[in-house]
Coordinates of C-alpha atoms and ligand atoms in Angstrom, one line a residue:
M29 CA 75.7 48.6 30.4
P30 CA 72.7 49.4 28.1
K31 CA 73.7 48.9 24.4
I32 CA 72.7 51.0 21.4
A33 CA 73.7 49.8 18.0
I34 CA 74.0 52.6 15.5
L35 CA 73.5 51.8 11.8
P36 CA 74.0 54.8 9.6
G37 CA 73.4 52.8 6.4
D38 CA 73.3 54.6 3.0
G39 CA 72.7 58.0 1.4
I40 CA 71.4 60.6 3.8
G41 CA 71.6 58.0 6.6
Q42 CA 75.3 58.8 6.8
E43 CA 74.4 62.5 7.3
I44 CA 71.5 62.4 9.6
V45 CA 72.8 59.8 12.1
P46 CA 75.6 62.1 13.3
E47 CA 73.0 64.8 14.0
A48 CA 71.0 62.4 16.2
L49 CA 74.1 61.4 18.1
K50 CA 74.9 65.1 18.7
V51 CA 71.4 65.6 20.2
L52 CA 71.7 62.4 22.3
R53 CA 75.1 63.7 23.7
A54 CA 73.5 67.1 24.5
V55 CA 70.4 65.7 26.2
L56 CA 72.1 62.9 28.1
G57 CA 75.2 65.0 29.1
D58 CA 77.7 62.9 31.2
K59 CA 75.2 60.1 31.4
I60 CA 76.0 59.1 27.8
K61 CA 79.1 57.4 29.2
E62 CA 76.7 54.9 30.8
Y63 CA 75.7 53.6 27.4
D64 CA 77.7 51.4 25.1
I65 CA 77.1 53.1 21.7
Q66 CA 78.8 51.5 18.6
E67 CA 78.4 51.8 14.9
Y68 CA 77.9 48.9 12.5
L69 CA 77.7 48.5 8.7
V70 CA 74.4 47.8 7.0
G71 CA 72.7 48.1 3.6
G72 CA 74.6 49.1 0.5
A73 CA 77.6 50.3 2.6
A74 CA 77.9 46.7 4.0
I75 CA 77.5 45.1 0.6
D76 CA 80.4 47.2 -0.7
R77 CA 82.6 46.2 2.3
S78 CA 81.6 42.6 3.0
G79 CA 79.3 41.5 0.2
K80 CA 76.3 41.2 2.5
A81 CA 73.6 43.7 3.3
L82 CA 73.4 42.4 6.9
P83 CA 76.8 41.1 7.9
P84 CA 76.7 38.6 10.8
E85 CA 78.5 40.9 13.2
T86 CA 75.9 43.6 12.6
L87 CA 73.0 41.2 13.2
K88 CA 74.8 39.9 16.4
A89 CA 75.3 43.4 17.7
C90 CA 71.6 44.3 17.0
Q91 CA 70.5 41.1 18.7
E92 CA 72.6 42.0 21.8
A93 CA 71.6 45.7 21.8
D94 CA 68.7 47.2 23.8
A95 CA 68.0 49.6 20.9
V96 CA 69.1 50.1 17.3
L97 CA 69.2 53.5 15.7
L98 CA 69.0 53.2 11.9
G99 CA 69.6 55.9 9.3
A100 CA 68.3 54.5 6.0
M101 CA 69.4 52.0 3.5
G102 CA 69.4 51.4 -0.3
G103 CA 70.1 53.4 -3.4
P104 CA 70.4 53.0 -7.2
K105 CA 73.9 51.5 -6.9
W106 CA 72.4 48.3 -5.5
D107 CA 69.1 48.2 -7.3
N108 CA 70.2 45.7 -9.9
L109 CA 71.4 43.0 -7.4
P110 CA 69.2 39.9 -7.1
A111 CA 66.1 40.8 -4.9
D112 CA 67.3 38.9 -1.8
E113 CA 70.7 40.6 -1.8
R114 CA 69.4 44.2 -2.1
P115 CA 69.6 46.3 1.0
E116 CA 65.8 46.2 1.9
R117 CA 65.2 42.5 1.3
G118 CA 68.7 41.5 2.4
A119 CA 68.9 43.6 5.5
L120 CA 65.8 45.5 6.6
L121 CA 63.3 42.7 6.4
P122 CA 65.6 40.1 8.0
L123 CA 66.6 42.5 10.7
R124 CA 62.9 43.1 11.6
K125 CA 62.3 39.4 11.5
E126 CA 65.4 38.3 13.5
L127 CA 64.7 40.9 16.2
G128 CA 61.0 39.9 16.3
L129 CA 60.0 43.6 15.7
Y130 CA 56.4 43.0 15.1
A131 CA 55.0 46.4 15.9
N132 CA 55.7 49.6 14.0
I133 CA 54.6 52.7 15.7
R134 CA 54.4 56.0 13.8
P135 CA 53.0 59.1 15.5
V136 CA 51.9 61.9 13.1
K137 CA 51.3 65.2 14.7
M138 CA 51.0 68.6 13.0
I139 CA 53.6 71.0 14.4
P140 CA 51.9 74.4 14.1
A141 CA 55.0 76.1 12.6
L142 CA 54.9 73.6 9.7
I143 CA 51.2 74.1 8.6
S144 CA 52.3 76.2 5.7
A145 CA 54.7 73.4 4.5
S146 CA 51.8 70.9 4.1
T147 CA 50.5 70.2 0.7
L148 CA 47.0 70.1 2.2
K149 CA 44.8 72.9 3.3
E150 CA 45.4 74.4 6.8
H151 CA 41.9 73.5 8.1
V152 CA 42.4 69.9 7.1
V153 CA 45.7 69.3 8.9
Q154 CA 45.8 71.8 11.7
N155 CA 44.6 69.3 14.4
V156 CA 46.2 66.1 13.1
D157 CA 47.4 64.0 16.1
L158 CA 47.3 60.3 15.3
V159 CA 49.3 57.1 15.7
V160 CA 49.5 54.5 13.0
I161 CA 50.4 51.0 14.3
R162 CA 51.5 48.6 11.5
E163 CA 52.0 44.9 11.8
L164 CA 55.6 44.4 10.7
T165 CA 56.7 40.7 10.5
G166 CA 53.7 38.9 9.0
G167 CA 51.4 39.2 6.0
I168 CA 52.2 39.2 2.3
Y169 CA 55.7 40.5 2.7
F170 CA 56.8 37.4 4.6
G171 CA 54.3 34.8 3.1
E172 CA 55.3 32.1 0.6
K173 CA 56.2 33.6 -2.8
G174 CA 57.2 32.2 -6.1
R175 CA 56.9 32.0 -9.9
K176 CA 55.3 29.4 -12.2
S177 CA 56.3 28.9 -15.7
N178 CA 53.3 27.4 -17.6
P179 CA 51.6 29.8 -18.0
P180 CA 54.0 32.4 -16.6
A181 CA 52.7 33.6 -13.2
A182 CA 53.8 34.8 -9.8
Y183 CA 52.3 34.8 -6.4
D184 CA 52.7 36.2 -2.8
L185 CA 50.7 34.6 0.0
L186 CA 49.0 36.8 2.6
Y187 CA 49.0 34.7 5.8
Y188 CA 48.4 35.7 9.4
T189 CA 48.2 33.5 12.6
E190 CA 45.8 34.4 15.4
E191 CA 48.8 35.0 17.7
E192 CA 50.3 37.6 15.3
I193 CA 47.0 39.5 15.1
R194 CA 46.3 39.4 18.8
R195 CA 49.7 40.8 19.8
I196 CA 49.6 43.7 17.4
L197 CA 46.0 44.5 18.4
K198 CA 47.0 44.4 22.1
I199 CA 49.5 47.2 21.5
A200 CA 46.9 49.1 19.5
F201 CA 44.2 48.8 22.2
E202 CA 46.7 49.8 24.9
T203 CA 47.9 52.8 22.9
A204 CA 44.3 53.9 22.3
Q205 CA 43.5 53.5 26.0
A206 CA 46.4 55.8 26.9
R207 CA 45.3 58.4 24.3
K208 CA 41.8 59.5 23.2
K209 CA 40.4 55.9 23.4
K210 CA 39.5 55.6 19.7
L211 CA 40.8 52.7 17.7
C212 CA 40.2 52.3 14.0
S213 CA 41.2 48.9 12.6
V214 CA 41.9 49.1 8.9
D215 CA 41.3 46.1 6.6
K216 CA 39.7 44.8 3.4
A217 CA 37.2 42.5 4.9
N218 CA 34.8 42.8 2.0
V219 CA 37.4 40.9 -0.1
L220 CA 40.1 39.2 2.0
E221 CA 39.6 36.2 4.4
S222 CA 42.6 37.3 6.4
S223 CA 40.8 40.6 7.0
R224 CA 37.6 38.9 8.2
F225 CA 39.7 36.8 10.6
W226 CA 41.4 40.0 11.8
R227 CA 38.0 41.7 12.4
E228 CA 36.7 38.8 14.4
I229 CA 39.7 38.8 16.7
A230 CA 39.5 42.6 17.1
E231 CA 35.8 42.4 18.1
D232 CA 36.7 39.6 20.6
M233 CA 39.5 41.6 22.1
A234 CA 37.4 44.8 22.3
K235 CA 35.4 43.2 25.2
D236 CA 38.6 43.5 27.3
Y237 CA 38.9 47.3 26.6
P238 CA 35.4 48.6 27.2
E239 CA 36.6 52.2 27.3
V240 CA 38.0 52.0 23.8
E241 CA 35.7 52.7 20.9
L242 CA 36.6 50.2 18.2
T243 CA 35.7 50.9 14.6
H244 CA 36.6 49.2 11.3
M245 CA 37.4 50.8 8.0
Y246 CA 38.2 49.4 4.6
V247 CA 41.8 50.4 3.5
D248 CA 40.7 52.2 0.4
N249 CA 38.3 54.4 2.4
A250 CA 41.0 54.9 5.1
A251 CA 43.3 56.3 2.4
M252 CA 40.6 58.8 1.4
Q253 CA 39.6 59.7 5.0
L254 CA 43.2 60.4 5.9
I255 CA 43.3 63.2 3.3
R256 CA 39.7 64.3 3.7
Y257 CA 39.3 64.5 7.5
P258 CA 42.4 63.2 9.3
E259 CA 41.3 64.7 12.7
Q260 CA 38.8 61.9 13.1
F261 CA 41.6 59.4 13.8
D262 CA 43.3 58.7 17.1
V263 CA 45.0 55.3 16.8
M264 CA 44.9 53.3 13.5
V265 CA 46.0 49.7 13.4
T266 CA 46.5 47.6 10.3
E267 CA 48.4 44.7 8.7
N268 CA 51.8 45.0 7.1
M269 CA 51.2 46.0 3.5
F270 CA 48.3 48.3 4.1
G271 CA 50.3 49.9 6.9
D272 CA 53.3 50.4 4.6
I273 CA 51.2 52.4 2.2
L274 CA 49.1 54.3 4.8
T275 CA 52.0 55.4 6.9
D276 CA 53.7 57.1 3.9
L277 CA 50.4 58.7 3.1
A278 CA 49.9 59.8 6.7
S279 CA 53.5 61.2 6.8
M280 CA 52.4 64.1 4.5
L281 CA 49.9 65.2 7.2
G282 CA 52.8 66.2 9.4
G283 CA 54.3 68.5 6.9
S284 CA 57.1 66.4 5.4
I285 CA 58.4 62.9 5.3
G286 CA 61.5 64.4 6.8
M287 CA 59.7 64.9 10.1
L288 CA 58.2 61.4 10.6
A289 CA 59.8 59.2 13.3
S290 CA 59.1 55.5 13.8
A291 CA 59.7 52.8 16.3
S292 CA 59.6 49.1 15.6
M293 CA 59.2 47.2 18.8
N294 CA 59.4 43.8 20.5
G295 CA 58.7 44.5 24.1
K296 CA 61.1 47.2 25.3
K297 CA 63.6 46.4 22.5
G298 CA 63.2 48.7 19.6
L299 CA 64.6 49.7 16.2
Y300 CA 64.2 53.4 15.7
E301 CA 64.4 54.9 12.3
P302 CA 63.0 57.8 10.3
A303 CA 60.1 56.8 8.0
H304 CA 61.9 58.1 4.9
G305 CA 64.5 56.3 2.8
S306 CA 68.1 57.1 1.8
A307 CA 67.0 60.0 -0.5
P308 CA 69.8 59.4 -3.1
D309 CA 68.7 62.6 -4.9
I310 CA 69.9 64.8 -2.1
A311 CA 72.5 62.5 -0.5
G312 CA 76.0 64.0 0.3
Q313 CA 74.8 67.6 -0.1
N314 CA 74.0 68.6 3.5
K315 CA 70.4 69.0 2.4
A316 CA 68.6 66.3 4.4
N317 CA 66.2 67.1 7.2
P318 CA 67.6 65.3 10.3
L319 CA 64.5 65.9 12.5
A320 CA 62.8 62.6 11.8
I321 CA 65.8 60.7 13.1
I322 CA 66.2 63.1 16.0
L323 CA 62.6 62.4 16.9
S324 CA 63.2 58.7 16.5
A325 CA 66.0 59.0 19.0
A326 CA 63.5 60.7 21.4
M327 CA 61.2 57.7 21.0
M328 CA 64.2 55.4 21.8
L329 CA 64.8 57.4 25.0
R330 CA 61.1 57.0 26.0
F331 CA 60.2 53.5 24.9
T332 CA 63.4 51.5 25.5
F333 CA 65.1 53.5 28.2
G334 CA 62.1 54.9 30.0
L335 CA 63.6 58.5 29.9
E336 CA 60.4 60.3 29.4
Q337 CA 61.7 63.7 30.6
Q338 CA 64.7 63.6 28.2
A339 CA 62.5 62.5 25.3
A340 CA 60.1 65.3 25.9
R341 CA 63.0 67.8 26.0
V342 CA 64.2 66.7 22.6
E343 CA 60.7 67.0 21.2
Q344 CA 60.3 70.5 22.7
A345 CA 63.7 71.5 21.2
V346 CA 62.5 70.4 17.8
R347 CA 59.3 72.4 18.1
K348 CA 61.4 75.4 19.3
V349 CA 63.8 75.4 16.3
L350 CA 60.8 75.2 14.0
D351 CA 59.1 78.1 15.8
Q352 CA 62.3 80.0 15.5
G353 CA 62.0 79.6 11.7
Y354 CA 64.8 77.1 11.0
R355 CA 64.0 75.1 7.8
T356 CA 65.7 72.5 5.7
G357 CA 64.7 72.5 2.0
D358 CA 61.9 70.0 2.4
L359 CA 60.1 72.3 4.9
A360 CA 60.8 75.7 3.5
G361 CA 58.2 77.9 1.9
P362 CA 59.1 80.1 -1.1
Q363 CA 60.5 83.0 1.0
E364 CA 62.1 81.0 3.7
K365 CA 65.8 80.7 4.4
I366 CA 67.1 77.2 4.0
I367 CA 69.7 75.7 6.3
G368 CA 71.6 72.4 6.0
T369 CA 71.5 69.1 7.9
R370 CA 74.4 70.0 10.2
E371 CA 73.0 73.4 11.0
M372 CA 69.6 71.9 11.8
G373 CA 71.3 69.5 14.2
D374 CA 73.3 72.4 15.8
A375 CA 70.1 74.4 16.2
V376 CA 68.4 71.5 18.1
V377 CA 71.4 71.2 20.4
A378 CA 71.3 74.9 21.0
A379 CA 67.6 74.8 21.8
L380 CA 68.3 72.0 24.4
R381 CA 70.6 74.3 26.4
Ligands
NAD412 P1 63.0 58.4 0.0 O1 62.2 58.5 1.3 O2 64.4 58.1 0.2 O3 62.8 59.7 -0.8 C1 61.6 60.2 -1.3 C2 61.7 61.8 -1.5 O4 61.7 62.4 -0.2 C3 63.0 62.2 -2.2 O5 62.7 63.3 -3.0 C4 63.8 62.7 -1.0 O6 64.8 63.6 -1.4 C5 62.8 63.2 0.0 N1 63.3 63.0 1.4 C6 63.3 61.8 2.0 N2 63.9 62.0 3.2 C7 64.2 63.3 3.4 C8 64.8 64.1 4.4 N3 65.2 63.5 5.6 N4 65.0 65.4 4.2 C9 64.6 65.9 3.0 N5 64.0 65.2 2.0 C10 63.8 63.9 2.2 O7 62.2 57.3 -0.8 P2 62.6 56.6 -2.3 O8 63.2 57.7 -3.1 O9 61.5 55.9 -2.7 O10 63.8 55.6 -1.9 C11 65.2 55.8 -2.0 C12 66.0 54.6 -1.5 O11 65.7 54.4 -0.1 C13 65.6 53.3 -2.2 O12 66.7 52.6 -2.4 C14 64.6 52.7 -1.2 O13 64.7 51.3 -1.4 C15 65.2 53.1 0.1 N6 64.3 53.1 1.2 C16 64.8 52.7 2.4 C17 64.0 52.8 3.6 C18 64.6 52.4 4.9 O14 65.8 52.3 5.0 N7 63.8 52.1 5.9 C19 62.7 53.2 3.5 C20 62.2 53.6 2.2 C21 63.0 53.6 1.1

């Protein structure tokens, strides 16, 4: 029986996950009984109950699962714990590492009904349709780190092996091949040796993908170009920290961070989660936009379970509710009526019928 581990986590994670499950029940119908779907504790919620952000039973369940659907984790209540015990360092990073989820895939596509919700001008964002692929288990976030006392100093090592670079670039080339065949590799090769190594490998691999046009861009320029002329991009690939920053930036091109889904993959196994965090400022108020996690669940149907048709139906239902004018607070313009998290989930379920 295929297994899905559900990790609601903290803050709005607790509110949006039930909406994604509602939508999965609606789109799968009776077939949902063929899946073993169980919830586990993670993040601050797990710290409160068991003292650990990633309890061993949660890790084991995620290792055994075909897919993990995660809400969000973290919040001010746990911010003062030692760094390694906090939800992100204590659970999210180890979960990615333990599951070997080395590729983070974030599609950003402007939904026409949301153009007015963008903070950018309509002509800049109207044709945005890109995918950012971020390396997720290497680089500076996982390199050696430490402090020195005399004189006081701190360091984080940016380290990549050739194998780590090749496997993420392979996904990027293949994704570009299946789309508009344009791949932009983002680095800082004018300063960083790891970037120069990355570039050499990308150039070498490009020979195996003659149809794909490979370009390179410095990360500072990429940040500017994403705001200036995002339409130029099809697939972007980059290392962990640059990707962390660029994916948040790119999220604004799709209207709101509440719309951005993501998949972190190791082969067919995937962890699916919205790009946003636990939004403590609106948690527990039925204000969160559940569409990013609903779209993440659609990616799970497609990438892990091969259910392309059902995934596409969920994506169409999301477009339909937006066309019908349903808006959570993050999407609403000044005159638009705002609905809550649960009502948005219900609207997607109704649109699926
Ligand atoms: P955040 O994404 O939680 O919130 C940023 C802003 O966006 C807030 O104003 C919030 O209200 C809004 N927002 C986010 N998601 C929304 C949604 N679905 N609907 C409507 N509005 C939404 O980022 P933050 O404030 O920097 O972080 C809050 C907590 O989340 C921190 O503890 C952080 O460590 C954690 N975090 C977790 C993850 C994760 O679990 N993957 C990712 C990022 C941040």
